[in-house]
mmCIF file of C-alpha atoms in Angstrom:
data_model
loop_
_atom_site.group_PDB
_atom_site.id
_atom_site.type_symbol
_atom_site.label_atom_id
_atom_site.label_comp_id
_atom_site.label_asym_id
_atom_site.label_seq_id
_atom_site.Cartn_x
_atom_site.Cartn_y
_atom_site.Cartn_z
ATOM 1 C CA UNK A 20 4.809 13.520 33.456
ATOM 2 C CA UNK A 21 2.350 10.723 34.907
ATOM 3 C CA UNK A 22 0.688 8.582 32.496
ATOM 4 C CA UNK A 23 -3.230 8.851 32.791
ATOM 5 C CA UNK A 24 -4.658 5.541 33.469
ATOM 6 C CA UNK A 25 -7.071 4.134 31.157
ATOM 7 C CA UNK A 26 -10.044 2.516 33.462
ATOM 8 C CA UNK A 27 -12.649 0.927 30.390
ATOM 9 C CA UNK A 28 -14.130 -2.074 31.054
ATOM 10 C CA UNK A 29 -12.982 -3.009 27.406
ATOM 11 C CA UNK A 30 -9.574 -3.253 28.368
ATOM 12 C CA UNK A 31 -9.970 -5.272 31.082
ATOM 13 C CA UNK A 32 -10.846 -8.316 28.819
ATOM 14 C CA UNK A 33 -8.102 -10.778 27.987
ATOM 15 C CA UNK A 34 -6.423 -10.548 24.674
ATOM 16 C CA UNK A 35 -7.799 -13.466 22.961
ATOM 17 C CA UNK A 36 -11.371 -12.101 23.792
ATOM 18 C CA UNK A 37 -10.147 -8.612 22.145
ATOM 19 C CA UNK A 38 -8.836 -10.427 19.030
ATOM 20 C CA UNK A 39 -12.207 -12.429 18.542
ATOM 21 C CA UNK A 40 -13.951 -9.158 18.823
ATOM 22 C CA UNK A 41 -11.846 -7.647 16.053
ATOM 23 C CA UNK A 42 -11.805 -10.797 14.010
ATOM 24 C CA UNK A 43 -16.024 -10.817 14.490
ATOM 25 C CA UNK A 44 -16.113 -7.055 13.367
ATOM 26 C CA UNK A 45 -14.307 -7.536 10.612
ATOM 27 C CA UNK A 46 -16.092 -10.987 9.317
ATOM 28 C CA UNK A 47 -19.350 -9.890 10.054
ATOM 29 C CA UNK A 48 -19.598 -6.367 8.431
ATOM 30 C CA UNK A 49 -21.053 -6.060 4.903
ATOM 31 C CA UNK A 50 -18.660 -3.027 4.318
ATOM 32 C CA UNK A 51 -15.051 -3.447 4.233
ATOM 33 C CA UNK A 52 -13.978 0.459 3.863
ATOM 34 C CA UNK A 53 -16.559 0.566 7.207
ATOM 35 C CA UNK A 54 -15.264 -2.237 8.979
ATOM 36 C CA UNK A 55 -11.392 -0.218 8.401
ATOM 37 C CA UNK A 56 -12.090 2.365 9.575
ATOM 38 C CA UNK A 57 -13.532 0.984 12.447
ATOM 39 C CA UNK A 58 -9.897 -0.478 13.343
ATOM 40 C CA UNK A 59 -8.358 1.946 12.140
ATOM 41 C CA UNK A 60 -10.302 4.513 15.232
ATOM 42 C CA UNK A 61 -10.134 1.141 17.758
ATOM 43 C CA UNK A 62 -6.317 0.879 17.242
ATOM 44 C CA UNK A 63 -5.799 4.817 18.140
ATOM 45 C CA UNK A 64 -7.883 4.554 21.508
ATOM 46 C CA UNK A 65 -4.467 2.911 23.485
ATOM 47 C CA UNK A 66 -1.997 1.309 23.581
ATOM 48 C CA UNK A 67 -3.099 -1.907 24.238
ATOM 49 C CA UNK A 68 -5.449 -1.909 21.128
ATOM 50 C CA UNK A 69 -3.070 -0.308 18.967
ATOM 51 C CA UNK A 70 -0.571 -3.394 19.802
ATOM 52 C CA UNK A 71 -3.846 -5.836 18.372
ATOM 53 C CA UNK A 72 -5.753 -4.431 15.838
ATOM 54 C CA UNK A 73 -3.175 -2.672 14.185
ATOM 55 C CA UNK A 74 -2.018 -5.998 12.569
ATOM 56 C CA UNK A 75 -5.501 -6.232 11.224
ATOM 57 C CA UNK A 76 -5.797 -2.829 10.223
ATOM 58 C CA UNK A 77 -2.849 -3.318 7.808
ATOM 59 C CA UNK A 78 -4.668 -6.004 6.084
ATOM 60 C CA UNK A 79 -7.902 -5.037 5.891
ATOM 61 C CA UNK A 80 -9.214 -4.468 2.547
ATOM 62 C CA UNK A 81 -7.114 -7.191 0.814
ATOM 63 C CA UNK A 82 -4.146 -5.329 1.744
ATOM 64 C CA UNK A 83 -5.325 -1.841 0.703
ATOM 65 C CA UNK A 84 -2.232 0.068 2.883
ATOM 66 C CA UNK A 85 0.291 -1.691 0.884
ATOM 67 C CA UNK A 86 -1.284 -1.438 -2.753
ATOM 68 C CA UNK A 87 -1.638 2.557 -1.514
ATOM 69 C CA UNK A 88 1.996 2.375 -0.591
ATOM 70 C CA UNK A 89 3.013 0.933 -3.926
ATOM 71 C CA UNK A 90 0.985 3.394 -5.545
ATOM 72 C CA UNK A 91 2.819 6.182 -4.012
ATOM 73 C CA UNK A 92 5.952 4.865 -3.698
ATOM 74 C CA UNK A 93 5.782 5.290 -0.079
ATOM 75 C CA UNK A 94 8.779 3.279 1.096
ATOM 76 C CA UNK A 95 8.247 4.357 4.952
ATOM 77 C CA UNK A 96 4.868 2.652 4.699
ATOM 78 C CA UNK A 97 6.048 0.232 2.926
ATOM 79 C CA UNK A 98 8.351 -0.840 5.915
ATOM 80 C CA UNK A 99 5.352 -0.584 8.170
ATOM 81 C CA UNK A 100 3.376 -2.999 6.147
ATOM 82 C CA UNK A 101 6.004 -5.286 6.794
ATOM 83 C CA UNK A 102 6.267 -4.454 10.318
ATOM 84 C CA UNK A 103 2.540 -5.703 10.535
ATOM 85 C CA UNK A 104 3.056 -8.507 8.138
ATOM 86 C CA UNK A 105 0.922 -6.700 5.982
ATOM 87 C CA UNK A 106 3.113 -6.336 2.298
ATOM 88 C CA UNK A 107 2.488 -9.368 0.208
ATOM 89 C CA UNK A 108 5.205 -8.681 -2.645
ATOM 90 C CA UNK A 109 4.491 -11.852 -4.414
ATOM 91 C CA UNK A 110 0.678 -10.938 -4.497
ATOM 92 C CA UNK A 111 -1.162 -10.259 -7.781
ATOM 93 C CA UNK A 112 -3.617 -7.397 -7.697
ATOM 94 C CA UNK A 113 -6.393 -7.101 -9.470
ATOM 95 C CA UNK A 114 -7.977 -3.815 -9.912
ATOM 96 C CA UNK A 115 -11.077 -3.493 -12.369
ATOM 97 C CA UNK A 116 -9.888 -1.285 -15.221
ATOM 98 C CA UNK A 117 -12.923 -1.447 -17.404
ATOM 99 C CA UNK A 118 -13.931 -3.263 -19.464
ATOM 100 C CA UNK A 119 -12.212 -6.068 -17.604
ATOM 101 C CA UNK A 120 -9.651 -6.946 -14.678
ATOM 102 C CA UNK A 121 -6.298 -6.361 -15.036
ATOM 103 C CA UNK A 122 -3.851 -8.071 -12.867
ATOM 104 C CA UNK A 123 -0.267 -6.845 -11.547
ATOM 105 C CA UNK A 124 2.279 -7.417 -9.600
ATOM 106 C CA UNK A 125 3.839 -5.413 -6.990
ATOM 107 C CA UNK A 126 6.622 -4.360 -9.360
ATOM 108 C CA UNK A 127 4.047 -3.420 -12.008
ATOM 109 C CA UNK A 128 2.164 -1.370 -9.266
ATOM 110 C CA UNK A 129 5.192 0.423 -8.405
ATOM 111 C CA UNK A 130 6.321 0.977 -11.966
ATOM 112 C CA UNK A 131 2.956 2.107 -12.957
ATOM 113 C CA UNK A 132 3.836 5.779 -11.195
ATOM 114 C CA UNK A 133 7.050 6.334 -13.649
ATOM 115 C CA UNK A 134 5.628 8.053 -16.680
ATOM 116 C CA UNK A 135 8.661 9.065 -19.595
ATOM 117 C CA UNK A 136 7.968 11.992 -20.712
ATOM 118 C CA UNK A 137 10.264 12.009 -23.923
ATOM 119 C CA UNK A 138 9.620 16.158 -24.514
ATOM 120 C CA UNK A 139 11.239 17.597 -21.256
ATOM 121 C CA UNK A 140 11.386 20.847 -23.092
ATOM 122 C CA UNK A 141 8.092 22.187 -22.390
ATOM 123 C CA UNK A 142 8.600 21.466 -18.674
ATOM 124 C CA UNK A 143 9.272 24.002 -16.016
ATOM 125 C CA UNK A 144 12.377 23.384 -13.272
ATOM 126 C CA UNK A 145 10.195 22.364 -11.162
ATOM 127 C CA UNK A 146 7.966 19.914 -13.005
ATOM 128 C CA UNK A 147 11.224 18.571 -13.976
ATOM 129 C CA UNK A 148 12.716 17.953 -10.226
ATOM 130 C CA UNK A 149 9.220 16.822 -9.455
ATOM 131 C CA UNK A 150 10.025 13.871 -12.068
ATOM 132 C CA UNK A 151 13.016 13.455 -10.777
ATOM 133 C CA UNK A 152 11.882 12.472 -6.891
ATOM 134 C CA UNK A 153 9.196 10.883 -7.849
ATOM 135 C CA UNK A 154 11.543 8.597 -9.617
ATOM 136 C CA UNK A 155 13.898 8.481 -7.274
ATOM 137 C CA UNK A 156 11.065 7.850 -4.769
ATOM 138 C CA UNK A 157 10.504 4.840 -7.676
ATOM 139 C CA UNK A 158 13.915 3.304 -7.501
ATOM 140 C CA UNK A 159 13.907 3.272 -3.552
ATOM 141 C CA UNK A 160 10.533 0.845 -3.452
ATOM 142 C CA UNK A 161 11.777 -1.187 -6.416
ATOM 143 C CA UNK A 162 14.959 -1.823 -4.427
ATOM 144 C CA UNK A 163 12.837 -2.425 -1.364
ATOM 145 C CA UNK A 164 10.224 -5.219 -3.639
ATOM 146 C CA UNK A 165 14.038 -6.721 -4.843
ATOM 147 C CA UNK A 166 16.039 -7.059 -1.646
ATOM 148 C CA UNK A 167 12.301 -8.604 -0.189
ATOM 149 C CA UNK A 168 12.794 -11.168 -3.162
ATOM 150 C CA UNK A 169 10.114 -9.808 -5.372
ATOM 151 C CA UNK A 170 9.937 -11.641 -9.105
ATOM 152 C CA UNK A 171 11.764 -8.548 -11.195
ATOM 153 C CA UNK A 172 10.785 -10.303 -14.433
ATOM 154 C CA UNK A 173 7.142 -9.993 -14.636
ATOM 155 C CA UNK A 174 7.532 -6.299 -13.836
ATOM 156 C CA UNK A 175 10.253 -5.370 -16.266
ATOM 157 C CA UNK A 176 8.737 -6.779 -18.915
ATOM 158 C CA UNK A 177 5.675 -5.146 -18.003
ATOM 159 C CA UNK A 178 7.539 -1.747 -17.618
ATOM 160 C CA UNK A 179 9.003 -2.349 -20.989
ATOM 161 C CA UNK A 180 6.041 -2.571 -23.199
ATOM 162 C CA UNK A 181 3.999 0.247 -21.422
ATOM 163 C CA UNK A 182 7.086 2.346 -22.351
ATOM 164 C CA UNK A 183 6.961 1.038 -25.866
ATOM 165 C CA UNK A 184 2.948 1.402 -26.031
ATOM 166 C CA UNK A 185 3.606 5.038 -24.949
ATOM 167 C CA UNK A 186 6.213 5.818 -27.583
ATOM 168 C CA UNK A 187 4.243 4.556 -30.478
ATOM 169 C CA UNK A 188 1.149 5.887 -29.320
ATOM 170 C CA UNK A 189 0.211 8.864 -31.556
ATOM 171 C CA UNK A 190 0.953 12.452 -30.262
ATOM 172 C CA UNK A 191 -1.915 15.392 -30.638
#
């Protein structure tokens, strides 16, 4: 099948005129989830743009993909933060859990999705293999963080005493 050829004047310009472009957009705008999506559309119109803004894409809103991909355990994205240079493992994050900030690392991000449930009894077959993959899902991006050279301390210790907070928190 013949490829269509792309004939816009934007992709005519040389790369280094492209980048500035992207680098302007994303300095100048006001909104960050805007100025994402915004590279997010320009790095689906070809090839070409795909190959630059993608990079920038990745890091946009203080490396939103990867916290997402921590979040979810998504080791697949994960891997293509990294292809993009876009998974800071050593990074703290600070999300605003009121009434202050609390900071984490990568480990604690990733830990935050395993929740113990000590009373498996009222749970259904499949509530219970849902636990399971999503801690196996767990165990794949902590491996991922530790072969990458993550700092396994912070988060265990952090793991530890949210499980410890949870079993001596009263039950209703």
């Amino acid at each position: 099948m013949a490829q269509l050829q792309q004939t816009t004047g934007l992709l005519h310009l040389p790369n280094e005129t492209l980048i500035h472009t992207i680098e302007l957009a994303i300095i100048g705008s006001s909104h960050a989830k805007s100025a994402s999506e915004w590279l997010n559309n320009l790095s689906q119109t070809c090839s070409r743009l795909n190959k630059l803004a993608c990079p920038y894409y990745f890091r946009s809103i203080d490396h939103d993909m990867f916290y997402s991909a921590l979040r979810t355990a998504n080791v697949t994205m994960m891997n293509r933060c990294e292809y993009y240079n876009a998974a800071p493992i050593d990074k703290l994050w600070s999300r605003r859990l009121f009434p202050s900030f609390q900071y984490r690392t990568s480990i604690d991000v990733l830990l935050s999705n395993v929740y113990e449930d000590c009373s498996r009894t009222n749970s259904t077959d499949s509530q219970i293999a849902i636990t399971d993959r999503i801690r196996e899902r767990v165990l794949d991006g902590l491996k991922w963080l530790l072969e990458r050279g993550a700092d396994a301390q912070h988060g265990i210790a952090e793991a530890q005493w949210e499980m410890s907070a949870r079993a001596d928190a009263p039950t209703l």
